[in-house]
Structure formats: structure tokens, C-alpha cells
Short mmCIF file of C-alpha atoms in Angstrom, two decimals:
data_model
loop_
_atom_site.label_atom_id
_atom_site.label_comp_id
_atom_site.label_asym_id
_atom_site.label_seq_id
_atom_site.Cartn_x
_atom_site.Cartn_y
_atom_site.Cartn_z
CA UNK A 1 27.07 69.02 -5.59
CA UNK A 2 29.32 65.77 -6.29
CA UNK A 3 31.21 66.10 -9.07
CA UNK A 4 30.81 63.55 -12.04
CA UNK A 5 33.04 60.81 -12.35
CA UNK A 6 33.85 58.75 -15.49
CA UNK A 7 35.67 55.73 -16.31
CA UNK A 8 39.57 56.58 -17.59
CA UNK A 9 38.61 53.75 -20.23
CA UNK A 10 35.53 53.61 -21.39
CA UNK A 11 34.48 57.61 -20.71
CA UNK A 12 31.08 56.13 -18.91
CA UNK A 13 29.97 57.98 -15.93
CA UNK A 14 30.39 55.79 -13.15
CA UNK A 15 28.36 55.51 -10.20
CA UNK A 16 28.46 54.88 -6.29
CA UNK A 17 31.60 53.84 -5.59
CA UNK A 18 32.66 52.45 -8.92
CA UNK A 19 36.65 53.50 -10.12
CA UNK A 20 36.25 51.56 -13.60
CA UNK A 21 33.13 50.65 -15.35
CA UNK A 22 31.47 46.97 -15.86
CA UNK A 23 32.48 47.13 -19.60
CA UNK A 24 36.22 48.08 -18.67
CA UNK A 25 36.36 45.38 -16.47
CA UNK A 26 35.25 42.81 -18.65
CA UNK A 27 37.95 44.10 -21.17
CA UNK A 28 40.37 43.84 -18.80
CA UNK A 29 38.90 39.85 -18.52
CA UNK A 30 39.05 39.56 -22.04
CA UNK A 31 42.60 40.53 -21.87
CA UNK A 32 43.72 38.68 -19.10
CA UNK A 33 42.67 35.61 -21.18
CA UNK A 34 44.66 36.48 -24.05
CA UNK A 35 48.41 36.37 -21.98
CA UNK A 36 49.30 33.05 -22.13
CA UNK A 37 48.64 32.55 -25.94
CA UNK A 38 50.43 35.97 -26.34
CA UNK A 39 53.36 35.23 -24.37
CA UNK A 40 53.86 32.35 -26.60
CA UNK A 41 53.99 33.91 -29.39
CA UNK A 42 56.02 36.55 -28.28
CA UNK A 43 59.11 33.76 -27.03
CA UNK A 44 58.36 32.99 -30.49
CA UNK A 45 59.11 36.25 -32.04
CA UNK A 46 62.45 36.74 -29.40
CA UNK A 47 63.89 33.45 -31.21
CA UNK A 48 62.89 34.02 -34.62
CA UNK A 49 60.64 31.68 -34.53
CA UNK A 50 57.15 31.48 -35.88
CA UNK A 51 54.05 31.85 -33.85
CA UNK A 52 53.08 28.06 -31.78
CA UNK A 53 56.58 27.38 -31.40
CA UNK A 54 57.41 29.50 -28.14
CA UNK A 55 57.06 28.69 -24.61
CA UNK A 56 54.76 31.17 -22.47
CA UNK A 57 54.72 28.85 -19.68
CA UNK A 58 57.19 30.58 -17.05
CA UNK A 59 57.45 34.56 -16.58
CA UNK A 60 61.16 33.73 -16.82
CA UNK A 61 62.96 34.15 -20.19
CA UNK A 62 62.59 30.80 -21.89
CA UNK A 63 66.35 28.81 -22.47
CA UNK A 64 66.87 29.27 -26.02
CA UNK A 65 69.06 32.19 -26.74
CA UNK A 66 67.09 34.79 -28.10
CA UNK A 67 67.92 36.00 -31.61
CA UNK A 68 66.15 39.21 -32.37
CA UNK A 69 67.18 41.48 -29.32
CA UNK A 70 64.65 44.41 -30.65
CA UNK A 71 62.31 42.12 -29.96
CA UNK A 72 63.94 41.54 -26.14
CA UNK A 73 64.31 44.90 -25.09
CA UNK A 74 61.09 46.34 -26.18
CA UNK A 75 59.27 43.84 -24.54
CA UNK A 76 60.52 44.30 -21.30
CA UNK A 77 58.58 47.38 -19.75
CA UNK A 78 55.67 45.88 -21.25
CA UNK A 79 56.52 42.52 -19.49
CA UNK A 80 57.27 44.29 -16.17
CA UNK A 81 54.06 45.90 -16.27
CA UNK A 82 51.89 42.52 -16.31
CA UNK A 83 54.15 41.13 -13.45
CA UNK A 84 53.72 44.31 -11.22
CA UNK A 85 49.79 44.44 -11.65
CA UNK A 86 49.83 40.53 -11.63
CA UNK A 87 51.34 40.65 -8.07
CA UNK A 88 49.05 43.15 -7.09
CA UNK A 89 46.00 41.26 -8.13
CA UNK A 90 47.33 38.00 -6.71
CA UNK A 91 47.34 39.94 -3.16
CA UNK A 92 43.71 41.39 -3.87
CA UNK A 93 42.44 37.67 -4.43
CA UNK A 94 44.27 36.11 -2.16
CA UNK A 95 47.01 34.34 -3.71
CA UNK A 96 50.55 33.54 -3.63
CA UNK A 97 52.70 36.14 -5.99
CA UNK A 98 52.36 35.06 -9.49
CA UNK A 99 54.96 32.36 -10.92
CA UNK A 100 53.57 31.60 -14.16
CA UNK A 101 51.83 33.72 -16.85
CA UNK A 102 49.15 31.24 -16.26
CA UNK A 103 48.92 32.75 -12.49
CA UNK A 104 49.32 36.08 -14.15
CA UNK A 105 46.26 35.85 -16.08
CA UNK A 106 44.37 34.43 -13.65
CA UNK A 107 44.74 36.73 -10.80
CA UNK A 108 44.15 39.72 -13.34
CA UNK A 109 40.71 37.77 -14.37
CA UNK A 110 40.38 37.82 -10.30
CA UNK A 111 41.16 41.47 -10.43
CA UNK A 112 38.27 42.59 -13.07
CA UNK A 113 35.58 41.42 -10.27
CA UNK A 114 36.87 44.16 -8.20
CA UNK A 115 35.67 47.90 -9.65
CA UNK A 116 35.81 49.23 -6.68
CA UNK A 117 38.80 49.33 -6.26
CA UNK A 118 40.74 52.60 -6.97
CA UNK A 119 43.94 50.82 -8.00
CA UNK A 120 41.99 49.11 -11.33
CA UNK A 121 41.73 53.02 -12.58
CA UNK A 122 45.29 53.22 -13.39
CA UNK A 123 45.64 48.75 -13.68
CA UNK A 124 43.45 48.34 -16.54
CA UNK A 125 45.00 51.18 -18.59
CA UNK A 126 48.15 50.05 -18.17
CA UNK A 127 47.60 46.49 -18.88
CA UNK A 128 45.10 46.82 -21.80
CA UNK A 129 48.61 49.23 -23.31
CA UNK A 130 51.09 46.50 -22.34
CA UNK A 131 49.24 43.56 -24.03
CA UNK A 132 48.50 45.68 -27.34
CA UNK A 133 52.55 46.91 -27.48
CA UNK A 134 53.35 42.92 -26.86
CA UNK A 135 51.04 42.14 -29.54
CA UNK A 136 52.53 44.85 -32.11
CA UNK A 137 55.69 42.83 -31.58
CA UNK A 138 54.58 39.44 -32.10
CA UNK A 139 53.34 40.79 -35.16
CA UNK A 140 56.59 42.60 -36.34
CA UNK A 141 57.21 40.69 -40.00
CA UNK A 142 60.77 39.75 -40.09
CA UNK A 143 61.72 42.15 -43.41
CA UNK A 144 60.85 45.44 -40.88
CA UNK A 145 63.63 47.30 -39.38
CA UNK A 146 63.61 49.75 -36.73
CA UNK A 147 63.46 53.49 -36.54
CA UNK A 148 63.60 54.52 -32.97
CA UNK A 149 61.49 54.55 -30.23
CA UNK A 150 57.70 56.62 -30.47
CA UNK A 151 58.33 59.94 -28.21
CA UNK A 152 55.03 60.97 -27.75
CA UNK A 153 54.32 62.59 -24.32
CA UNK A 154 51.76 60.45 -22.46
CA UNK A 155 51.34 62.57 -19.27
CA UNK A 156 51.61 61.47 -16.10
CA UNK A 157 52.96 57.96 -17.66
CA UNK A 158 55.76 59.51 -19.39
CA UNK A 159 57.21 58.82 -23.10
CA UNK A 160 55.67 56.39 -25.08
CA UNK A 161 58.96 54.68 -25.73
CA UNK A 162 57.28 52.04 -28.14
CA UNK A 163 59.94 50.43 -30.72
CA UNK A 164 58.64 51.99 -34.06
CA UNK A 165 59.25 49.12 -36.69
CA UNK A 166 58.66 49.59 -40.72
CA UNK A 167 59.72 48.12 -44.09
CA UNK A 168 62.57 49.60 -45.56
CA UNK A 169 61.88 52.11 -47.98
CA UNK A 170 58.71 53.55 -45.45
CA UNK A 171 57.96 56.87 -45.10
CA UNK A 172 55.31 56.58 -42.48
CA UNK A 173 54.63 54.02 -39.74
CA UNK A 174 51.98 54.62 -37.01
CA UNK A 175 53.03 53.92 -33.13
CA UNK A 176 51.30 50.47 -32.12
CA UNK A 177 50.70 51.48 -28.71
CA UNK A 178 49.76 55.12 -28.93
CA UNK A 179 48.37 54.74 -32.32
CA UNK A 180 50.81 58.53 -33.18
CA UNK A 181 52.00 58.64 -36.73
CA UNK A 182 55.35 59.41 -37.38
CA UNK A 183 57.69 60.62 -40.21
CA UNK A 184 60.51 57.59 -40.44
CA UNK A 185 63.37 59.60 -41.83
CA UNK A 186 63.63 62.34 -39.20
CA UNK A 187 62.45 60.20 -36.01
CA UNK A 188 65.65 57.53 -37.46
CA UNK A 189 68.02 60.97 -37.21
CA UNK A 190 66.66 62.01 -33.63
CA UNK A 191 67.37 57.87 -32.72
CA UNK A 192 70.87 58.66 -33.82
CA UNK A 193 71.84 61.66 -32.53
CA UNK A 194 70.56 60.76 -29.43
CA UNK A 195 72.48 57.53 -29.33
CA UNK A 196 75.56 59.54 -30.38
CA UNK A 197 74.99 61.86 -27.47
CA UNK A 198 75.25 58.60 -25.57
CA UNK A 199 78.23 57.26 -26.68
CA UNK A 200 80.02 61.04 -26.33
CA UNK A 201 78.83 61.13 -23.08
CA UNK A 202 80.09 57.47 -22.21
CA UNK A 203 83.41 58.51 -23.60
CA UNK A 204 83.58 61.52 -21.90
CA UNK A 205 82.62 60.28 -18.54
#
């Protein structure tokens, strides 16, 4: 008897030789569309700027120095994870590796035609996670401040690692990407010890 399959997003069984379902693929479309506008805004948010006056043309950092380093650095993994499945995709579709975020989102869109495809079982997830952390920092208001990093235990992906930002004063702030709620006071202390254990180590070494 053949075991049943479902979709790691949507929970749908799938059939035949189906790795993702039709409704997970067209979020994945969906999403793809979204990247351009969203990387945007997020060369927005590494300047200090407000949303509309980024770049998001070139998967390059844009030229002007940016100002809120949180911002940097938390976006990175995230970033890394579009260009890795955006290469992938370009090679499924049959184009050159992606230069742009344009060419990003474009061989993703190519990439959500393709269900068949084991690789989309683990693309999609990751991608869908990447483009909701980038959005949770676009959306950071300027007044928040940062608490450490979200270390919920994803599985096989790891930590979470997502930059957990709140207003001062907060006693609670939920993790944008894994939606976990955490206590602010003690997950600043275990941010701080552990970046003390750095530094002794450093000095030690």
C-alpha cells in the first residue's frame, strides 16, 4: 500500500507525482511577485529611509552607506536564501544565473510551474520564510530596539535566528518569522551572556 503524501505547505494530500500542491505553488507565485517591491523597501529600511525611496534594482548592496546595521545583518540569510533558490530556478527554466531581483522573481514565478519537482518541497518553504522575515524588517518602526535573536529550534533547518525587535519598555514581542512569543527581559540576558562568552573567548584565544 503507498503511503500518503502531503504537501509540507499546505498539508493537502498530493497526488501522482506531485512534491508541492497547486495552491503552494501559486503562493510561491504570489510571492515571487512581491520581491522587487520588497527589496525596495528593505534598501529603504538599511538607510533609514522611508519606504519608495530604496533601490531593489541590483541583488548587490545599493551605494549609499547603510545606517541601521540591525537592519543589514538580519537580512542577510534571508537575502542569501532568495539568491540560492533564484539560481536554482534560473537553471530549471533555462536561464542565465540571476543578476537582478527582477531575474530573481522571475525565475521563481518560472519555478512555481514545476510541482514536480522534489526540490520545490524544501524551495517554497524556505522562500515563503525568507520574504515574511524581510518583510518583518521593512516594517521595524524606527523607536524599536533589539533584544536578541528568536532561538526556537526549527528542525532540520536549524535556529530560527530571527532579529527580535520591540519598543522599549515591552515585555513581550512575538518572532516574525516563526510567529514564537518570547519574554524580552530574559531572551535580552541570554543575547548578552552569550555575546560576553564571545568576547571572553576572543580574548582568550
Amino acid at each position: 500500500m503507498t503511503e500518503a503524501r502531503s504537501c509540507p505547505v499546505t498539508g493537502e494530500p498530493l497526488r501522482g507525482d506531485r512534491y508541492v500542491s497547486a495552491a503552494a505553488c501559486r503562493r510561491l507565485g504570489e510571492a515571487a511577485r512581491s520581491i522587487v517591491a520588497l527589496m525596495g523597501a528593505l534598501d529603504a529600511a538599511k538607510a533609514g529611509l522611508r519606504r519608495g525611496q530604496g533601490g531593489g534594482g541590483s541583488v548587490t548592496p545599493c551605494s549609499r552607506p547603510p545606517v541601521r546595521l540591525g537592519v543589514v545583518q538580519a537580512a542577510s540569510a534571508h537575502e542569501r536564501t532568495l539568491l540560492k533558490w533564484g539560481k536554482w530556478a534560473g537553471h530549471v527554466i533555462g536561464i542565465a544565473t540571476p543578476q537582478t531581483w527582477v531575474d530573481v522573481s522571475w525565475a521563481l514565478r518560472g519555478a512555481s510551474a514545476h510541482p514536480g519537482r522534489p526540490e520545490l518541497a524544501a524551495l517554497i518553504p524556505e522562500v515563503l520564510a525568507a520574504i515574511r522575515a524581510l518583510t518583518a524588517l521593512v516594517d521595524v518602526p524606527e523607536d524599536h530596539r533589539f533584544y536578541g535573536r528568536c532561538l526556537t529550534d526549527l528542525g532540520d533547518r536549524g535556529v530560527c535566528d530571527q532579529p527580535i525587535y520591540a519598543t522599549a519598555g515591552s515585555s513581550w514581542a512575538r518572532c516574525p518569522a516563526c510567529d514564537t512569543q518570547w519574554e524580552l527581559q530574559p531572551l535580552l540576558a541570554s543575547h548578552l551572556e552569550a555575546a560576553d562568552e564571545r568576547l571572553d573567548n576572543h580574548n582568550t584565544a
